[in-house]
Each structure stands twice: as structure tokens, then as C-alpha cells.
Amino acid sequence: MKKVYLEAEKRELLGKKVSGLRKNGVIPAIVYGHGMESFPISVPIKSFVKIIGGDVGKNAIIDLKIKNDTLPVLVHDVQRDVLGEDILHIDFFRIRMDEKIKTKVHVELTGESIGVKDEGGILVHNIRELEVECLPDRIPEKFEFDVSLLNIGDSILVSDIEVKEGVKILANQTDSIVHISAPAKEEVVAAPVVEGALPAEGEGLSSQTEAKSTEGATSKEGDKSSTSEKPKK
């Protein structure tokens, strides 16, 4: 893990007064950790954004330079506005280079799965961050996986990750990071029978014809029986 430097100043302004700092290109922040008393600082917005947006990423070990002191820290939290654009406040966690810490590492996927491209499969990205435990200088920048050769039914598991010595992944080894699922099959649903609906073409006519034929036959039989009987005198 690369180390970067960030100039900082102890901050006297607190509460609502810190809004003036942001207008001047400075972000309010706080430093805490290792039993030390927390204290407020301020850092230049541009310098901080350059660090977390660069190659080193959010897990960079930052050496905060405050006057004559240098404190190794990690970014613990970044508070943003409602739209998620402007940074409002930063929490820095002080670390010791000889002491293991727990932190989360981003999971990044590259390439296009042949199972998705050629077979219509669906890529399911189950895990986007993995928690690790290690010394600060061994924190991975990210976990990167190429999914190009994954077919339908293939997965990448936590156990497939190769990590440096001294890095422990705090997750179940059988957990699936990414999986290529088969496309859902379309079910043909039969149209429901609606009570009182008109019969299909031809169906009603044949039924009516049969009914009339039966009725006519009955009527003729009745006529024959009535004519065959002679009136009694």
C-alpha cells in the first residue's frame, strides 16, 4: 500500500461556523484512534479529492502533516451532502504501522462474461466489498476479477482470491463473489375462463342446432302419439 502526504491544520472553528471553511476550499475533519483524544483539523479539498480519487484509493495510508508532527491515518468516513457530490466532513482514524487493523476493500469486475454475451445469462455481483485484517502497509488497494471466461453456472468464490502473506479475508470461503445465472424462462399462462363470455365461433351454433333438433324430435313424437289415439265415444 502506497503512502501519501496531506497537509492539515488544527481547527479552532466548530459547529455552524465551519461552513465558512468550505467556501474557502477547506474541509473540516477530525482525528481519533488508539486511545488518543480526538481533535478537529481542516484539510484542503483539492488535495484530499486527488488522494481518494487517484490510484491509491480510499484505503491509502495518509501521513497527516500538522505543523511539526506527522500522523499515519486511514480515511474512516466521508460525509457528503444529500446529492452525494460535495464533501462535508472527514473522519481520520489514527493507526500504528506495527498493529493489525480491519478494513474493507473494494471488489472490482472487469471484462464481459461469455455466458452473458453469447448465452444471454445474467451476471449477479453478490459481494462488492470484502473486509480484511492485516498490517496497514499490506492493505490491498482492491480485489480485481476478470469475468470474461465465465459461462452460465460459473462462479468466483472467496476461496479463489490469492492474497499476500499476512492478509486475512474475514468472509466465508464458500461465499460467491460473482455468479452467472441462466436467463429466466418465460411461462405461457393460459387465458382464464370468464363466466358469461361468448362461446367460440361455431360452438354456440352447433349447440343451438342440437337443441332445436332434439326439441323438434320430441315435438314430432308427441304429435304421432296424439294422432294414433282415437277418441272414445
mmCIF file of C-alpha atoms in Angstrom:
data_model
loop_
_atom_site.group_PDB
_atom_site.id
_atom_site.type_symbol
_atom_site.label_atom_id
_atom_site.label_comp_id
_atom_site.label_asym_id
_atom_site.label_seq_id
_atom_site.Cartn_x
_atom_site.Cartn_y
_atom_site.Cartn_z
ATOM 1 C CA MET A 1 0.000 0.000 0.000
ATOM 2 C CA LYS A 2 1.369 3.388 -1.021
ATOM 3 C CA LYS A 3 1.710 6.203 1.462
ATOM 4 C CA VAL A 4 0.703 9.747 0.631
ATOM 5 C CA TYR A 5 1.064 13.049 2.430
ATOM 6 C CA LEU A 6 -1.644 15.547 3.256
ATOM 7 C CA GLU A 7 -1.149 18.953 4.816
ATOM 8 C CA ALA A 8 -3.544 19.686 7.672
ATOM 9 C CA GLU A 9 -4.128 22.369 10.276
ATOM 10 C CA LYS A 10 -5.658 22.214 13.714
ATOM 11 C CA ARG A 11 -9.093 23.727 13.582
ATOM 12 C CA GLU A 12 -10.430 26.281 16.024
ATOM 13 C CA LEU A 13 -13.795 26.889 14.384
ATOM 14 C CA LEU A 14 -16.551 24.497 15.459
ATOM 15 C CA GLY A 15 -20.269 23.979 14.883
ATOM 16 C CA LYS A 16 -22.051 26.100 12.288
ATOM 17 C CA LYS A 17 -19.009 28.307 11.788
ATOM 18 C CA VAL A 18 -17.237 25.585 9.780
ATOM 19 C CA SER A 19 -19.426 26.348 6.739
ATOM 20 C CA GLY A 20 -17.124 29.277 6.069
ATOM 21 C CA LEU A 21 -14.188 26.883 5.719
ATOM 22 C CA ARG A 22 -15.797 25.044 2.806
ATOM 23 C CA LYS A 23 -16.295 28.308 0.935
ATOM 24 C CA ASN A 24 -12.531 28.809 1.156
ATOM 25 C CA GLY A 25 -11.722 25.364 -0.257
ATOM 26 C CA VAL A 26 -11.119 23.665 3.093
ATOM 27 C CA ILE A 27 -12.881 20.616 4.583
ATOM 28 C CA PRO A 28 -13.483 20.202 8.332
ATOM 29 C CA ALA A 29 -12.248 16.877 9.713
ATOM 30 C CA ILE A 30 -11.477 15.060 12.944
ATOM 31 C CA VAL A 31 -8.683 12.690 14.021
ATOM 32 C CA TYR A 32 -9.145 9.915 16.596
ATOM 33 C CA GLY A 33 -8.000 6.403 17.479
ATOM 34 C CA HIS A 34 -5.570 4.446 19.698
ATOM 35 C CA GLY A 35 -6.828 5.974 22.899
ATOM 36 C CA MET A 36 -5.747 9.449 21.863
ATOM 37 C CA GLU A 37 -8.039 12.371 22.494
ATOM 38 C CA SER A 38 -9.807 13.341 19.290
ATOM 39 C CA PHE A 39 -9.103 16.770 17.861
ATOM 40 C CA PRO A 40 -10.537 18.795 14.948
ATOM 41 C CA ILE A 41 -8.481 19.664 11.875
ATOM 42 C CA SER A 42 -9.029 21.045 8.381
ATOM 43 C CA VAL A 43 -7.578 19.846 5.065
ATOM 44 C CA PRO A 44 -7.574 21.303 1.519
ATOM 45 C CA ILE A 45 -10.452 19.945 -0.564
ATOM 46 C CA LYS A 46 -8.464 19.570 -3.796
ATOM 47 C CA SER A 47 -5.602 17.702 -2.135
ATOM 48 C CA PHE A 48 -7.940 15.242 -0.414
ATOM 49 C CA VAL A 49 -10.046 14.560 -3.523
ATOM 50 C CA LYS A 50 -6.873 13.931 -5.510
ATOM 51 C CA ILE A 51 -5.834 11.257 -2.995
ATOM 52 C CA ILE A 52 -9.089 9.280 -2.782
ATOM 53 C CA GLY A 53 -9.789 9.648 -6.490
ATOM 54 C CA GLY A 54 -6.323 8.526 -7.576
ATOM 55 C CA ASP A 55 -4.605 5.165 -7.902
ATOM 56 C CA VAL A 56 -4.132 4.676 -4.163
ATOM 57 C CA GLY A 57 -7.870 4.882 -3.474
ATOM 58 C CA LYS A 58 -9.734 5.148 -0.199
ATOM 59 C CA ASN A 59 -7.506 2.665 1.644
ATOM 60 C CA ALA A 60 -4.404 4.796 1.235
ATOM 61 C CA ILE A 61 -2.243 5.321 4.295
ATOM 62 C CA ILE A 62 -2.170 9.076 4.716
ATOM 63 C CA ASP A 63 0.556 10.845 6.638
ATOM 64 C CA LEU A 64 -1.136 13.915 8.060
ATOM 65 C CA LYS A 65 1.391 16.722 8.416
ATOM 66 C CA ILE A 66 0.258 19.019 11.215
ATOM 67 C CA LYS A 67 2.959 21.603 11.875
ATOM 68 C CA ASN A 68 5.954 19.558 13.055
ATOM 69 C CA ASP A 69 4.014 16.328 13.639
ATOM 70 C CA THR A 70 3.191 13.530 11.202
ATOM 71 C CA LEU A 71 0.357 11.118 11.988
ATOM 72 C CA PRO A 72 -0.354 7.963 9.926
ATOM 73 C CA VAL A 73 -4.123 7.698 9.393
ATOM 74 C CA LEU A 74 -6.761 5.973 7.293
ATOM 75 C CA VAL A 75 -9.953 7.563 5.994
ATOM 76 C CA HIS A 76 -12.664 6.110 8.220
ATOM 77 C CA ASP A 77 -15.676 8.042 6.943
ATOM 78 C CA VAL A 78 -16.527 10.717 4.382
ATOM 79 C CA GLN A 79 -19.774 12.615 4.871
ATOM 80 C CA ARG A 80 -21.331 14.141 1.759
ATOM 81 C CA ASP A 81 -24.330 16.329 1.003
ATOM 82 C CA VAL A 82 -27.741 14.954 0.045
ATOM 83 C CA LEU A 83 -26.792 14.715 -3.628
ATOM 84 C CA GLY A 84 -23.583 12.875 -2.759
ATOM 85 C CA GLU A 85 -21.357 15.392 -4.507
ATOM 86 C CA ASP A 86 -19.873 17.873 -2.042
ATOM 87 C CA ILE A 87 -17.763 16.606 0.884
ATOM 88 C CA LEU A 88 -18.971 17.983 4.211
ATOM 89 C CA HIS A 89 -16.731 16.274 6.775
ATOM 90 C CA ILE A 90 -13.994 13.629 7.078
ATOM 91 C CA ASP A 91 -13.133 11.194 9.875
ATOM 92 C CA PHE A 92 -9.479 10.119 10.049
ATOM 93 C CA PHE A 93 -8.513 7.075 12.121
ATOM 94 C CA ARG A 94 -5.022 7.057 13.566
ATOM 95 C CA ILE A 95 -3.114 3.793 13.044
ATOM 96 C CA ARG A 96 0.108 2.134 14.099
ATOM 97 C CA MET A 97 2.193 0.557 11.365
ATOM 98 C CA ASP A 98 3.078 -2.423 13.583
ATOM 99 C CA GLU A 99 -0.521 -3.217 14.567
ATOM 100 C CA LYS A 100 -3.084 -5.144 12.501
ATOM 101 C CA ILE A 101 -6.314 -3.400 11.588
ATOM 102 C CA LYS A 102 -9.617 -4.352 9.963
ATOM 103 C CA THR A 103 -10.804 -2.504 6.894
ATOM 104 C CA LYS A 104 -12.955 -3.042 3.800
ATOM 105 C CA VAL A 105 -11.533 -3.452 0.306
ATOM 106 C CA HIS A 106 -13.459 -2.706 -2.892
ATOM 107 C CA VAL A 107 -14.255 -5.572 -5.309
ATOM 108 C CA GLU A 108 -13.957 -4.652 -8.992
ATOM 109 C CA LEU A 109 -15.054 -6.728 -12.006
ATOM 110 C CA THR A 110 -13.501 -6.414 -15.467
ATOM 111 C CA GLY A 111 -14.338 -7.864 -18.872
ATOM 112 C CA GLU A 112 -17.612 -9.177 -20.298
ATOM 113 C CA SER A 113 -18.693 -12.709 -19.488
ATOM 114 C CA ILE A 114 -19.175 -15.005 -22.496
ATOM 115 C CA GLY A 115 -22.094 -16.526 -20.613
ATOM 116 C CA VAL A 116 -23.793 -13.136 -20.691
ATOM 117 C CA LYS A 117 -22.662 -12.048 -24.149
ATOM 118 C CA ASP A 118 -23.232 -15.293 -26.064
ATOM 119 C CA GLU A 119 -25.773 -17.220 -23.985
ATOM 120 C CA GLY A 120 -27.983 -14.483 -22.569
ATOM 121 C CA GLY A 121 -27.012 -15.199 -18.971
ATOM 122 C CA ILE A 122 -27.298 -12.751 -16.088
ATOM 123 C CA LEU A 123 -24.279 -11.544 -14.101
ATOM 124 C CA VAL A 124 -25.029 -11.458 -10.365
ATOM 125 C CA HIS A 125 -22.496 -9.402 -8.384
ATOM 126 C CA ASN A 126 -23.055 -10.586 -4.805
ATOM 127 C CA ILE A 127 -20.117 -9.051 -2.908
ATOM 128 C CA ARG A 128 -18.870 -5.526 -3.614
ATOM 129 C CA GLU A 129 -16.605 -5.129 -0.573
ATOM 130 C CA LEU A 130 -14.561 -7.590 1.453
ATOM 131 C CA GLU A 131 -13.315 -7.000 4.981
ATOM 132 C CA VAL A 132 -9.670 -7.865 5.605
ATOM 133 C CA GLU A 133 -7.371 -7.928 8.613
ATOM 134 C CA CYS A 134 -3.674 -7.140 8.199
ATOM 135 C CA LEU A 135 -0.924 -4.639 8.905
ATOM 136 C CA PRO A 136 -1.600 -1.202 7.397
ATOM 137 C CA ASP A 137 1.120 -1.489 4.756
ATOM 138 C CA ARG A 138 -0.383 -4.757 3.447
ATOM 139 C CA ILE A 139 -3.904 -3.500 2.801
ATOM 140 C CA PRO A 140 -4.833 -4.398 -0.816
ATOM 141 C CA GLU A 141 -5.803 -1.437 -2.973
ATOM 142 C CA LYS A 142 -8.674 -3.503 -4.432
ATOM 143 C CA PHE A 143 -9.694 -7.038 -5.416
ATOM 144 C CA GLU A 144 -9.982 -7.276 -9.197
ATOM 145 C CA PHE A 145 -11.577 -10.173 -11.100
ATOM 146 C CA ASP A 146 -11.782 -10.799 -14.854
ATOM 147 C CA VAL A 147 -15.161 -12.380 -15.648
ATOM 148 C CA SER A 148 -14.542 -12.809 -19.397
ATOM 149 C CA LEU A 149 -14.292 -16.624 -19.304
ATOM 150 C CA LEU A 150 -17.291 -17.248 -17.062
ATOM 151 C CA ASN A 151 -20.070 -19.348 -18.607
ATOM 152 C CA ILE A 152 -23.595 -19.852 -17.303
ATOM 153 C CA GLY A 153 -23.368 -21.609 -13.945
ATOM 154 C CA ASP A 154 -19.805 -20.437 -13.236
ATOM 155 C CA SER A 155 -18.891 -18.521 -10.069
ATOM 156 C CA ILE A 156 -15.930 -16.818 -8.434
ATOM 157 C CA LEU A 157 -15.738 -17.646 -4.722
ATOM 158 C CA VAL A 158 -13.900 -16.002 -1.851
ATOM 159 C CA SER A 159 -11.630 -19.056 -1.795
ATOM 160 C CA ASP A 160 -10.456 -18.170 -5.330
ATOM 161 C CA ILE A 161 -8.739 -14.984 -4.109
ATOM 162 C CA GLU A 162 -4.975 -15.016 -3.858
ATOM 163 C CA VAL A 163 -3.802 -12.630 -1.138
ATOM 164 C CA LYS A 164 -0.396 -11.581 0.103
ATOM 165 C CA GLU A 165 1.110 -13.184 3.155
ATOM 166 C CA GLY A 166 -0.264 -11.672 6.330
ATOM 167 C CA VAL A 167 -3.622 -10.688 4.791
ATOM 168 C CA LYS A 168 -6.705 -12.449 6.133
ATOM 169 C CA ILE A 169 -10.090 -12.158 4.437
ATOM 170 C CA LEU A 170 -12.882 -12.046 7.012
ATOM 171 C CA ALA A 171 -15.542 -13.826 4.968
ATOM 172 C CA ASN A 172 -16.806 -17.349 4.399
ATOM 173 C CA GLN A 173 -14.568 -19.092 1.857
ATOM 174 C CA THR A 174 -17.596 -20.558 0.063
ATOM 175 C CA ASP A 175 -19.324 -17.193 -0.411
ATOM 176 C CA SER A 176 -19.950 -16.332 -4.063
ATOM 177 C CA ILE A 177 -18.496 -13.016 -5.209
ATOM 178 C CA VAL A 178 -19.974 -13.178 -8.704
ATOM 179 C CA HIS A 179 -22.157 -15.754 -10.470
ATOM 180 C CA ILE A 180 -23.528 -16.156 -13.991
ATOM 181 C CA SER A 181 -27.169 -17.249 -13.822
ATOM 182 C CA ALA A 182 -29.245 -18.751 -16.628
ATOM 183 C CA PRO A 183 -31.876 -16.458 -18.157
ATOM 184 C CA ALA A 184 -35.359 -16.856 -16.716
ATOM 185 C CA LYS A 185 -37.715 -18.996 -18.820
ATOM 186 C CA GLU A 186 -40.944 -17.397 -19.986
ATOM 187 C CA GLU A 187 -44.037 -19.279 -18.818
ATOM 188 C CA VAL A 188 -47.066 -19.470 -21.109
ATOM 189 C CA VAL A 189 -50.101 -18.729 -18.976
ATOM 190 C CA ALA A 190 -53.495 -19.999 -20.214
ATOM 191 C CA ALA A 191 -56.163 -17.337 -20.535
ATOM 192 C CA PRO A 192 -58.644 -17.527 -17.632
ATOM 193 C CA VAL A 193 -62.218 -18.614 -18.358
ATOM 194 C CA VAL A 194 -64.566 -15.682 -17.813
ATOM 195 C CA GLU A 195 -68.090 -16.508 -16.689
ATOM 196 C CA GLY A 196 -70.682 -15.298 -19.176
ATOM 197 C CA ALA A 197 -68.193 -14.982 -22.023
ATOM 198 C CA LEU A 198 -69.446 -15.542 -25.590
ATOM 199 C CA PRO A 199 -68.784 -19.056 -26.962
ATOM 200 C CA ALA A 200 -66.165 -19.606 -29.586
ATOM 201 C CA GLU A 201 -67.191 -19.258 -33.219
ATOM 202 C CA GLY A 202 -69.256 -22.262 -34.313
ATOM 203 C CA GLU A 203 -69.578 -23.639 -30.808
ATOM 204 C CA GLY A 204 -72.809 -21.826 -29.968
ATOM 205 C CA LEU A 205 -74.396 -22.594 -33.334
ATOM 206 C CA SER A 206 -73.870 -26.345 -33.064
ATOM 207 C CA SER A 207 -75.251 -26.338 -29.544
ATOM 208 C CA GLN A 208 -78.302 -24.396 -30.639
ATOM 209 C CA THR A 209 -78.789 -26.715 -33.640
ATOM 210 C CA GLU A 210 -78.598 -29.779 -31.423
ATOM 211 C CA ALA A 211 -81.084 -28.239 -29.013
ATOM 212 C CA LYS A 212 -83.544 -27.447 -31.829
ATOM 213 C CA SER A 213 -83.159 -30.924 -33.334
ATOM 214 C CA THR A 214 -83.883 -32.543 -30.010
ATOM 215 C CA GLU A 215 -86.809 -30.240 -29.411
ATOM 216 C CA GLY A 216 -88.210 -30.966 -32.887
ATOM 217 C CA ALA A 217 -87.894 -34.701 -32.474
ATOM 218 C CA THR A 218 -89.705 -34.577 -29.170
ATOM 219 C CA SER A 219 -92.475 -32.492 -30.690
ATOM 220 C CA LYS A 220 -92.995 -34.929 -33.595
ATOM 221 C CA GLU A 221 -93.164 -37.897 -31.299
ATOM 222 C CA GLY A 222 -95.784 -36.089 -29.278
ATOM 223 C CA ASP A 223 -97.840 -35.406 -32.412
ATOM 224 C CA LYS A 224 -97.709 -39.050 -33.506
ATOM 225 C CA SER A 225 -98.923 -40.312 -30.162
ATOM 226 C CA SER A 226 -101.788 -37.853 -30.117
ATOM 227 C CA THR A 227 -102.992 -38.781 -33.631
ATOM 228 C CA SER A 228 -102.762 -42.533 -33.102
ATOM 229 C CA GLU A 229 -105.204 -42.423 -30.222
ATOM 230 C CA LYS A 230 -108.865 -42.421 -31.281
ATOM 231 C CA PRO A 231 -111.344 -40.502 -29.215
ATOM 232 C CA LYS A 232 -113.581 -42.603 -27.097
ATOM 233 C CA LYS A 233 -117.257 -42.453 -27.810
#
